[in-house]
mmCIF file of C-alpha atoms and ligand atoms in Angstrom:
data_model
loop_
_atom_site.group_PDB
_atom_site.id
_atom_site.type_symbol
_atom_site.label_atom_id
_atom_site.label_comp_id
_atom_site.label_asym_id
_atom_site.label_seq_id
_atom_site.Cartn_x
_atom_site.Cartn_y
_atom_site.Cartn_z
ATOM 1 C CA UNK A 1 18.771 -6.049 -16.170
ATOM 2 C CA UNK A 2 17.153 -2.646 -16.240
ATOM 3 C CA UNK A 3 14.209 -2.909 -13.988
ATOM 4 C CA UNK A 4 12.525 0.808 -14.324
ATOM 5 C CA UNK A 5 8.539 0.975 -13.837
ATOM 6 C CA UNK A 6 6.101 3.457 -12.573
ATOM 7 C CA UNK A 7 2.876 3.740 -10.105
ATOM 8 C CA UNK A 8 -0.328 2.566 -12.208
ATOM 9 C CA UNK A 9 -3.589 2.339 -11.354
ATOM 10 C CA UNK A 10 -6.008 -0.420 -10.706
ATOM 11 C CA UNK A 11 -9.230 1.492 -11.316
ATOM 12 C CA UNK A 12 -10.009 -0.800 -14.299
ATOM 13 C CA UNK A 13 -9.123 -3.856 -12.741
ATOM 14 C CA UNK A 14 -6.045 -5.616 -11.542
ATOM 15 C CA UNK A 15 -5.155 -7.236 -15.002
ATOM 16 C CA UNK A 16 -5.313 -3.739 -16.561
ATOM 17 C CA UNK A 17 -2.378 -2.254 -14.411
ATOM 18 C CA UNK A 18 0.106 -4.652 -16.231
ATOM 19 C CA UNK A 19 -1.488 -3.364 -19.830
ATOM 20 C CA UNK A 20 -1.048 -0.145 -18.539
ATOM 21 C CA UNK A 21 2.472 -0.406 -16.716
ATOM 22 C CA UNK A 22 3.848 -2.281 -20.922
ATOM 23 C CA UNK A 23 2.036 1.087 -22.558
ATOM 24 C CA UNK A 24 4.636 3.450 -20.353
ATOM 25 C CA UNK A 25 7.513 1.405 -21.541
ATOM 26 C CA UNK A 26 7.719 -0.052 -17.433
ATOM 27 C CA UNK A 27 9.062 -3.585 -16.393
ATOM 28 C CA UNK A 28 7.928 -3.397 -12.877
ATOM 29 C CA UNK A 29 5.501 -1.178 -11.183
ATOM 30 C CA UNK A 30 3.862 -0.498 -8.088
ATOM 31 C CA UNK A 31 0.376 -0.516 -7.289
ATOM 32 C CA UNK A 32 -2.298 1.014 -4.595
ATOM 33 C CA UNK A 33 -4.498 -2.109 -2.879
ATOM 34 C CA UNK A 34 -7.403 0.220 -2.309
ATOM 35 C CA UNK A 35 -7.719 3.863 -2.319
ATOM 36 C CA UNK A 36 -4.651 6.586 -1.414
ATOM 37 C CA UNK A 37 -6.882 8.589 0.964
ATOM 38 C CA UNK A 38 -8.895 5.916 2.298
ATOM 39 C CA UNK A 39 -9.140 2.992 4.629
ATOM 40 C CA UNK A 40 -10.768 0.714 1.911
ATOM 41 C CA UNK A 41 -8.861 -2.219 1.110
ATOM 42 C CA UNK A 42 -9.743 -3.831 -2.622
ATOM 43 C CA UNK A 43 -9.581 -7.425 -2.139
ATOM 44 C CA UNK A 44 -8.455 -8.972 -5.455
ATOM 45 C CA UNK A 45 -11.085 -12.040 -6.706
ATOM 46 C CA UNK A 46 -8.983 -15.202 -6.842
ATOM 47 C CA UNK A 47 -9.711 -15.236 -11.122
ATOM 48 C CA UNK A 48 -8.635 -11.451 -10.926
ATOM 49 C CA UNK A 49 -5.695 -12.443 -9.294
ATOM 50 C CA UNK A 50 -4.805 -15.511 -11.423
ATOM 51 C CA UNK A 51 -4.926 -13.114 -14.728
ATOM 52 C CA UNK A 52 -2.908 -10.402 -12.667
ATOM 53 C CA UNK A 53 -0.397 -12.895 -12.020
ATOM 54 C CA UNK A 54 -0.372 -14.646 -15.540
ATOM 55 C CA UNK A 55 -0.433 -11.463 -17.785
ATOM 56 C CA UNK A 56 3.098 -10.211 -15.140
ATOM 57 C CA UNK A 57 4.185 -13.453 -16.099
ATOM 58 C CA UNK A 58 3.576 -13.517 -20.319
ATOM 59 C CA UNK A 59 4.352 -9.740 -20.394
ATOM 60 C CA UNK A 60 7.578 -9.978 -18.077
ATOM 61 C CA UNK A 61 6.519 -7.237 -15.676
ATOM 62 C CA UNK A 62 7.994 -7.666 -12.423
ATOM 63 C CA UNK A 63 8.571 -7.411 -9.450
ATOM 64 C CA UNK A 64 5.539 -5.609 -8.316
ATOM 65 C CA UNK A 65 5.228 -3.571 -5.036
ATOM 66 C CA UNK A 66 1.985 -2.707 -2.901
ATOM 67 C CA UNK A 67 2.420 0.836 -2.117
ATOM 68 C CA UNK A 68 0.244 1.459 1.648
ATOM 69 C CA UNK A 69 -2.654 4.412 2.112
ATOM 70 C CA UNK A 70 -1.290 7.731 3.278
ATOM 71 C CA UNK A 71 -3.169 7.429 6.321
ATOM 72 C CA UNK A 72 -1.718 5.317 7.860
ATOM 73 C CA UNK A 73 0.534 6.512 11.316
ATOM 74 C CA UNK A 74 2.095 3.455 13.118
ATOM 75 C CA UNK A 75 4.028 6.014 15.219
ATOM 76 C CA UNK A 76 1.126 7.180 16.508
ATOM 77 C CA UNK A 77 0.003 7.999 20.258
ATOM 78 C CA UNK A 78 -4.010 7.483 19.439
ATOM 79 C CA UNK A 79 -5.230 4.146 19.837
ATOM 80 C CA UNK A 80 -7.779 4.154 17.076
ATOM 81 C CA UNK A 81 -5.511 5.392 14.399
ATOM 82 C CA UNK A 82 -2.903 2.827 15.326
ATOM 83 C CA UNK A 83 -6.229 -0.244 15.309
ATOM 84 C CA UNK A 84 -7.217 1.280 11.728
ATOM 85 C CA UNK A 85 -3.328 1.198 10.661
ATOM 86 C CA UNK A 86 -2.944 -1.779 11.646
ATOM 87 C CA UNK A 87 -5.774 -3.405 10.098
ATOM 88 C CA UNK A 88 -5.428 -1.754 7.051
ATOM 89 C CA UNK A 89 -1.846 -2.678 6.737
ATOM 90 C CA UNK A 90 -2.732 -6.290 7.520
ATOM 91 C CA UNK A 91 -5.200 -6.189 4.595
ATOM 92 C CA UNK A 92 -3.278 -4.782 2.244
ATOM 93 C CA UNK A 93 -0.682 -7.195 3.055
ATOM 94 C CA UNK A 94 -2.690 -9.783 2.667
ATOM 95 C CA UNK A 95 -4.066 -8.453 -1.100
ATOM 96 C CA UNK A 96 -0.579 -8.207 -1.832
ATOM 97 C CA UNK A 97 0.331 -11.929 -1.095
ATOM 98 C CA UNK A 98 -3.393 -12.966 -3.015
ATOM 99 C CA UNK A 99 -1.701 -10.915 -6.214
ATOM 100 C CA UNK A 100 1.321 -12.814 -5.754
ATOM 101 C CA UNK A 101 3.074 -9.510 -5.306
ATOM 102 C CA UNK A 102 6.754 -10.205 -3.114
ATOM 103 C CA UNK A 103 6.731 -6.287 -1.435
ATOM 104 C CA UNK A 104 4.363 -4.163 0.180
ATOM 105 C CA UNK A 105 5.879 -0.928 1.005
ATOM 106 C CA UNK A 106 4.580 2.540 3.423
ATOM 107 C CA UNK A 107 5.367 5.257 5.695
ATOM 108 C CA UNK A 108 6.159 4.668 9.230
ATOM 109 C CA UNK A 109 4.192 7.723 10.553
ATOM 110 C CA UNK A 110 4.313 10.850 12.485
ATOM 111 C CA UNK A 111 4.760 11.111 16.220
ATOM 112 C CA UNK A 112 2.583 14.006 16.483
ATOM 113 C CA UNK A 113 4.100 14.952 20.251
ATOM 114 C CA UNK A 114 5.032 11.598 21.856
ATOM 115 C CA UNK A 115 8.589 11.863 21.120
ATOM 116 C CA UNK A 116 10.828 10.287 18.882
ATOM 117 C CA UNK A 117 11.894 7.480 20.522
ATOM 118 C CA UNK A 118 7.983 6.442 21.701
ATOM 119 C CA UNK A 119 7.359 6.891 18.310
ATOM 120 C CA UNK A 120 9.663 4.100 17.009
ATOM 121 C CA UNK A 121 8.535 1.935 20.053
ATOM 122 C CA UNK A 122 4.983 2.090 18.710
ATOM 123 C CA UNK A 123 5.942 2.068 15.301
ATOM 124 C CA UNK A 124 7.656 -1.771 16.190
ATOM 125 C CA UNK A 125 5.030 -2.619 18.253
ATOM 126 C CA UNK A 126 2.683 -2.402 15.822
ATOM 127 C CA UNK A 127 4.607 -4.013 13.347
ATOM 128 C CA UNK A 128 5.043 -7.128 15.429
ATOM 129 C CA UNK A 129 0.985 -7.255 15.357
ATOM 130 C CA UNK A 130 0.995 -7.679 11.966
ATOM 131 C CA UNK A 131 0.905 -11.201 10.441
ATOM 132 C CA UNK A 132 3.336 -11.293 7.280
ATOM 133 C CA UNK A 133 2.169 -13.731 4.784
ATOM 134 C CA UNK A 134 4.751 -15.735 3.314
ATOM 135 C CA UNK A 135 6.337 -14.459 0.353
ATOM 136 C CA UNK A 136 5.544 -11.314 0.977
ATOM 137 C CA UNK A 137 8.619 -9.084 2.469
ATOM 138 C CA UNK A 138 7.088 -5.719 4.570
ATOM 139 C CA UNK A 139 9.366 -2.239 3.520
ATOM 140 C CA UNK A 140 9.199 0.761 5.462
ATOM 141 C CA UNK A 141 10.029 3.788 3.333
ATOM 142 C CA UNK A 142 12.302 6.650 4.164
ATOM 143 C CA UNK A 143 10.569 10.443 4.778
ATOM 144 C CA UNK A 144 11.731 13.672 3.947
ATOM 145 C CA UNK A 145 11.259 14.079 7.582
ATOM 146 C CA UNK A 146 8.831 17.057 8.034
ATOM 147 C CA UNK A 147 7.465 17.547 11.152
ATOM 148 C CA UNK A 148 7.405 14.454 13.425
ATOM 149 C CA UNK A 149 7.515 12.279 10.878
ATOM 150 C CA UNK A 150 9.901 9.142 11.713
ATOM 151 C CA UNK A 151 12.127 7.334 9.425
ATOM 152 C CA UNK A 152 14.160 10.334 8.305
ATOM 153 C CA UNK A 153 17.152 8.820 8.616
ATOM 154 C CA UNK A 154 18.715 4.964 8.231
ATOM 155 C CA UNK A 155 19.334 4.540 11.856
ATOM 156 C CA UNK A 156 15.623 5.402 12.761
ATOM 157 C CA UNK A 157 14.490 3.167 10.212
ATOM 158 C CA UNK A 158 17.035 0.357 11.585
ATOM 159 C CA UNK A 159 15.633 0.966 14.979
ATOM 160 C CA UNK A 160 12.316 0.143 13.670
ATOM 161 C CA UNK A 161 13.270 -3.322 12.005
ATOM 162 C CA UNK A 162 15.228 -4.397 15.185
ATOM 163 C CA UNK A 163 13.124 -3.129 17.780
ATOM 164 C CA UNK A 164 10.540 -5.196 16.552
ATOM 165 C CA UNK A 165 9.509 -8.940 16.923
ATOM 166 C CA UNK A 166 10.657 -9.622 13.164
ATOM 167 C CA UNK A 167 13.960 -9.169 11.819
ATOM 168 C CA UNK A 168 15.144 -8.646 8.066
ATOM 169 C CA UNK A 169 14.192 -11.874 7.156
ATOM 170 C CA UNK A 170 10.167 -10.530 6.971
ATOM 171 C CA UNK A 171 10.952 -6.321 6.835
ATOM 172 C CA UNK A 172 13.186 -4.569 4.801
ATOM 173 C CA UNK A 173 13.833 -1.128 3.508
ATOM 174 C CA UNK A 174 12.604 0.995 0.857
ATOM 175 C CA UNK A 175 14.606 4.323 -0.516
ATOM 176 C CA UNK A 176 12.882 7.289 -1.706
ATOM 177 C CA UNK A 177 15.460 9.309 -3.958
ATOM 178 C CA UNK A 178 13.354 12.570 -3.180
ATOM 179 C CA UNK A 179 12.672 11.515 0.440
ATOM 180 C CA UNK A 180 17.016 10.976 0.672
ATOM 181 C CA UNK A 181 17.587 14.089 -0.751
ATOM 182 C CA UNK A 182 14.968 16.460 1.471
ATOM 183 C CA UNK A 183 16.458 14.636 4.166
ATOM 184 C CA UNK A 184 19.677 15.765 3.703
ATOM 185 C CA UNK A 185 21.225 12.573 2.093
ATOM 186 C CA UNK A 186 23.162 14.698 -0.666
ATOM 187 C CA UNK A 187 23.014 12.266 -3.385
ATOM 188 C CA UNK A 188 24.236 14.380 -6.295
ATOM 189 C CA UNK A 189 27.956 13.687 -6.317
ATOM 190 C CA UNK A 190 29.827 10.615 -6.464
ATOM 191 C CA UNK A 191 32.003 10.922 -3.702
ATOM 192 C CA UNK A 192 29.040 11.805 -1.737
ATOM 193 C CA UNK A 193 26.922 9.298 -2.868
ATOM 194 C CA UNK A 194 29.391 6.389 -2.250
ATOM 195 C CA UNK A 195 29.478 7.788 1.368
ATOM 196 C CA UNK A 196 25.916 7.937 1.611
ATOM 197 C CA UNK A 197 25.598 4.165 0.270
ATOM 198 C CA UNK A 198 28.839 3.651 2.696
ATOM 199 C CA UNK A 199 26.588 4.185 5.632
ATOM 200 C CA UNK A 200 23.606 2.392 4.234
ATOM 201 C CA UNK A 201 25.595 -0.552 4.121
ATOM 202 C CA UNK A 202 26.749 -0.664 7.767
ATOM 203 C CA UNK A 203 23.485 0.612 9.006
ATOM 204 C CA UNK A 204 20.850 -1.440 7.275
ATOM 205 C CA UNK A 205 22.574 -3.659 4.811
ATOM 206 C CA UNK A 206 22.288 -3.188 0.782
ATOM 207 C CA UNK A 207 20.753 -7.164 0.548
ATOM 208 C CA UNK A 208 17.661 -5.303 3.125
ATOM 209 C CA UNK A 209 16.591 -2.359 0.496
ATOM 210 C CA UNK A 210 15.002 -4.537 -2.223
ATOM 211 C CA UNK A 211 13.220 -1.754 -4.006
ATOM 212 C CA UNK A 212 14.057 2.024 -4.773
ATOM 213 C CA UNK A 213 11.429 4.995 -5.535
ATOM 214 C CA UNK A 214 12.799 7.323 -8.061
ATOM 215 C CA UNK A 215 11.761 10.863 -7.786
ATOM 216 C CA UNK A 216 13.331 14.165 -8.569
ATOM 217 C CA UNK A 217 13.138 16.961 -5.358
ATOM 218 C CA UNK A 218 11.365 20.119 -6.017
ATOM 219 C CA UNK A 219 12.849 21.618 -3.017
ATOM 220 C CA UNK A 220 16.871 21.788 -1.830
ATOM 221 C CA UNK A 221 18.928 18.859 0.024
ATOM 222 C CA UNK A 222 17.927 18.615 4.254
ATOM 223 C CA UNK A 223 14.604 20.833 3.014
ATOM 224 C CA UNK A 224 12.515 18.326 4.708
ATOM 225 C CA UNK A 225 10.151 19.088 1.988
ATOM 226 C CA UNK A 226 8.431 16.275 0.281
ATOM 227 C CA UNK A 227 7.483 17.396 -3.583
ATOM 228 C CA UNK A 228 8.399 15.342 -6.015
ATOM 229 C CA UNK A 229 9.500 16.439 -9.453
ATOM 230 C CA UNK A 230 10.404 14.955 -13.129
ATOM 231 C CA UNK A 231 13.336 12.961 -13.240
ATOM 232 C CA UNK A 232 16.629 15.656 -14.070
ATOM 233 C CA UNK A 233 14.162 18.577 -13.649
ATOM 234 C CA UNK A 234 14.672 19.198 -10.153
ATOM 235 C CA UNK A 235 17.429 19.531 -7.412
ATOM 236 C CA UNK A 236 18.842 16.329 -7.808
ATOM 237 C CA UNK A 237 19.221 17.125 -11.717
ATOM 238 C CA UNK A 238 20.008 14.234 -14.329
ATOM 239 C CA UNK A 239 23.660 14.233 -12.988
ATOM 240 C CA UNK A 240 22.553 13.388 -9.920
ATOM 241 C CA UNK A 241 20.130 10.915 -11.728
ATOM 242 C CA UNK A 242 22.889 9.255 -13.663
ATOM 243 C CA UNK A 243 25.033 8.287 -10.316
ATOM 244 C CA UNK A 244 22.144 6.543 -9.041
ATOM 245 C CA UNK A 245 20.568 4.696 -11.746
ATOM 246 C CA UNK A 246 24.038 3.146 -12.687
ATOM 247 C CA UNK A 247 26.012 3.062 -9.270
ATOM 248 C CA UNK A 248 26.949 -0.557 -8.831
ATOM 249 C CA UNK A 249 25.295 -1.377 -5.612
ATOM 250 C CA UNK A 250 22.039 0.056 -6.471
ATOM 251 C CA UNK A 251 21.873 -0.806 -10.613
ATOM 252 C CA UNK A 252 20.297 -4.445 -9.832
ATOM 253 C CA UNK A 253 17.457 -2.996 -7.781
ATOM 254 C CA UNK A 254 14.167 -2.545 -9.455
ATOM 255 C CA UNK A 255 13.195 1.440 -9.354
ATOM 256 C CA UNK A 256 9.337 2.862 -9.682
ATOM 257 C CA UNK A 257 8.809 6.416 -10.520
ATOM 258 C CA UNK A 258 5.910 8.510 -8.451
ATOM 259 C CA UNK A 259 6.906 11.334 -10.797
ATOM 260 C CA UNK A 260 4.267 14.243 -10.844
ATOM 261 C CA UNK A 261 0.828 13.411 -13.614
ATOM 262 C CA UNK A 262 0.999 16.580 -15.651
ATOM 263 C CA UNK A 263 1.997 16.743 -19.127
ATOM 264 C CA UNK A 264 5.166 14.613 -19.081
ATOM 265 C CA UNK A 265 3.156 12.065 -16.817
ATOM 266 C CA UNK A 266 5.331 8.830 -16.609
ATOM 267 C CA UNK A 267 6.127 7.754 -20.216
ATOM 268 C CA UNK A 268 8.395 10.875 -19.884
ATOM 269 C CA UNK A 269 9.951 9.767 -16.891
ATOM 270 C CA UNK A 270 10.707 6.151 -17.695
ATOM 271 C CA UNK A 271 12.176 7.041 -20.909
ATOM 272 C CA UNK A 272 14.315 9.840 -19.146
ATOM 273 C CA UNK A 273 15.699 7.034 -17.053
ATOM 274 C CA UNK A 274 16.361 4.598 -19.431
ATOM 275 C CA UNK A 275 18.685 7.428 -21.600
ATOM 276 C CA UNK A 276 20.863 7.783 -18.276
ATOM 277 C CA UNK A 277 21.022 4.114 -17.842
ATOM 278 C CA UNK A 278 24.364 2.765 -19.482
ATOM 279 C CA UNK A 279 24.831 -0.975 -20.121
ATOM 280 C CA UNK A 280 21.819 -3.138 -19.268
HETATM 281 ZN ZN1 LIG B 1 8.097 7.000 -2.484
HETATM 282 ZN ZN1 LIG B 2 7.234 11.511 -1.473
#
């Protein structure tokens, strides 16, 4: 089945986001626990939780992902930044697992001048701090790689998992079309593709990457340039699009759009995606 959603917000409540996920035409969607920008973790109330979970349930909307604040930095060489990360990624974690929510998902971080490979050491160092609750699996995302960013590519991301105290069983993967594509994964022909899924597969594993973030690329392949764009509007193009969506190693993996808010906003987006789909 079709799983296609979009990010929603929670600013009216938990309960809402599910409303508000059904009125885009999504069956699984991603949420913030908290603010973007902040440090501020929103603690769901156990009856805000219970309807959260129940209204999923009646309205079929699922799975749900926890997407992390943007500051976090786990590859970072400052103390501080790496205590708040931490913590923060702990409590969103942990709102998650209240929601009943099976994947929290964010961005590895930015060396900012330690190095690449000190940066993956602290990046798995910090991860094995972290106390996953159960049922809750922990994705690092891919980056478009600008700057020092870490987790450009699959075997920096693999590095992560294994150089850390947990293995795939608790962390997994989480692909970024736009982040792929900036990256230099050229996903926009077949042949291409199937290599680039090819090397996924002996790298990380397919059964590791249970959830994918659709976004178009403003900017061209191994830009390093992380703008996304509507779905078939930018440099990945609907073609590009339709490989993905319907490629048979990816098809069964729920997808969320972080598409751009303007005036096609995500309605657009999911219905865009559900025209290339073929078959269920
Ligand atoms: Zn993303
Ligand atoms: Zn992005």
């Amino acid at each position: 089945m079709f799983r296609i959603g979009a990010h929603v917000s929670i600013s009216s409540g938990y309960a809402k986001a599910v409303d508000r996920e059904v009125d885009l035409g999504g069956n699984c969607g991603q949420i913030f626990a908290g603010s973007p920008r902040g440090w501020k973790v929103s603690r769901p109330e156990k009856d805000e939780a219970e309807k959260f979970r129940q209204k999923s349930e009646d309205r079929d909307v699922k799975p749900w992902i926890v997407h992390g604040t943007y500051l976090i930095n786990f590859a970072t060489p400052k103390s501080d930044l790496a205590e708040k990360s931490v913590k923060a990624v702990q409590g969103e974690l942990d709102a998650a697992a209240a929601l009943g929510i099976p994947y929290y998902v964010f961005h590895p971080g930015a060396h900012t001048g330690a190095g690449e490979e000190q940066g993956i050491q602290n990046i798995a160092e910090r991860l094995s701090k972290i106390d996953i609750p159960d049922g809750v699996k922990l994705l690092l995302e891919n980056t478009a790689g600008k700057g020092t960013t870490l987790g450009k590519t699959f075997d920096q991301l693999d590095t992560m998992v294994r150089s850390s105290d947990y293995s795939y069983s608790k962390l997994g993967i989480c692909l970024d079309t736009c982040h792929m594509y900036a990256a230099g994964y050229d996903i926009t022909e077949k042949q291409k593709l199937d290599d680039i899924i090819d090397d996924i597969e002996k790298v990380i594993g397919l059964d590791n990457i249970p959830f994918l973030h659709l976004n178009d690329s403003k900017h061209r392949a191994s830009s390093e340039k992380d703008e996304h764009e509507h779905i078939g509007e930018g440099e990945i193009g609907e073609k590009g699009f339709e490989l993905f969506i319907n490629h048979e190693k990816l098809r069964d993996k729920p997808m969320v759009l972080e598409t751009p808010e303007n005036e096609k906003g995500f309605a657009w987006n999911i219905e865009k995606c559900k025209e290339l789909r073929r078959g269920n």
